[in-house]
C-alpha atoms as one frame of an Amber mdcrd trajectory, in Angstrom:
protein
  -5.523  -9.113  13.860  -8.800  -7.501  12.950  -8.590  -3.784  13.624 -11.696
  -2.033  14.975 -11.536   0.559  12.179 -10.826  -1.930   9.392  -8.071  -2.146
   6.819  -6.580   0.610   4.671  -4.527  -0.343   1.606  -2.218   2.165  -0.049
  -1.128   1.271  -3.575   2.240   2.603  -4.718   3.281   4.307  -1.498   6.456
   5.914  -2.899   8.714   7.030  -0.039   6.143   5.844   2.501   5.676   9.169
   4.289   1.894   9.196   3.954   1.610   5.498   4.757   3.660   5.848   7.954
   1.848   9.014   9.021  -1.511   7.341   8.485  -0.486   4.252  10.471   0.630
   6.459  13.357  -2.400   8.748  13.188  -4.959   5.920  13.011  -3.780   3.171
  15.415  -7.213   1.472  15.365  -6.870   0.824  11.634  -4.622  -1.758   9.977
  -2.519  -0.469   7.080  -1.016  -2.367   4.162   1.332  -0.717   1.690   1.668
  -2.301  -1.749   4.714  -1.314  -3.780   6.771  -2.918  -6.541   9.653  -0.413
  -6.610  12.457  -1.796  -4.419  14.098   1.574  -3.617  10.749   2.902  -2.347
  10.337  -0.122  -0.092  13.923   0.202   1.167  13.400   3.880   1.958  10.213
   3.163   3.881  11.815   0.291   5.801  14.837   2.394   6.754  12.517   5.121
   8.040  10.691   2.482  10.096  13.960   1.083  11.451  15.092   4.549  12.539
  11.800   5.217  14.296  11.783   5.122  18.095   8.300   3.589  18.115   7.406
   2.025  14.757   3.687   1.418  14.230   2.511  -2.137  14.867  -0.520  -1.789
  12.598   1.474  -1.666   9.355   2.529  -4.258   6.778   4.541  -3.588   3.641
   4.311  -5.950   0.683   6.382  -5.989  -2.487   3.450  -6.935  -4.627   1.550
  -5.691  -7.623  -1.878  -4.359  -6.614  -3.711  -6.322  -9.294  -2.181  -9.542
  -7.964  -2.937  -8.626  -4.362  -6.603  -7.983  -5.006  -6.980 -11.071  -7.176
  -5.324 -13.424  -4.674  -7.242 -14.565  -1.615  -4.117 -15.104   0.491  -3.553
 -11.344   0.781  -7.107 -10.220   1.522  -9.486 -12.675   3.139 -12.969 -13.200
   1.717 -14.279 -12.581   5.243 -15.910  -9.151   5.347 -14.170  -8.299   8.620
 -10.787  -7.943   6.959 -11.628  -6.729   3.496 -10.175  -3.293   2.797 -12.466
  -0.471   3.870 -10.216   2.116   2.242  -7.968   1.892  -0.807  -5.656   4.813
  -1.539  -4.126   5.482  -4.945  -2.505   8.871  -4.466  -0.510   9.194  -7.708
  -2.258   6.950 -10.241  -0.263   7.943 -13.345   3.445   8.157 -12.537   4.389
   7.116 -16.077   3.016   9.712 -18.512   5.025   8.455 -21.487   3.121   6.415
 -24.028   5.736   3.614 -24.169   5.334   3.090 -20.387   1.546   2.814 -20.518
   1.707  -0.884 -19.576   3.003   0.135 -16.117  -0.069   2.209 -15.244  -2.455
   0.933 -12.621  -5.381   2.952 -13.948  -5.671   2.908 -17.722
């Protein structure tokens, strides 16, 4: 679908609370959550499963953000479904020097 208010992508959504709240609060906007941490995805999916009315404007992908933005199959080259908003709420969750390779923003 092409939402009237465009597409919002949240990178590294953690427990998914903000992602789910945003999808519920903005039903005219499509939401995609990108996460590579399996427990975070499982937590978000269990919250969705327990919901009486899960949002229909939400997709969750276990995918690295750099791969998602570099691969046309995830975001179409058509302007109508390019992300209008990209959220990176906690860009440096790995402050240790030996984990620097895991950082999205370097």
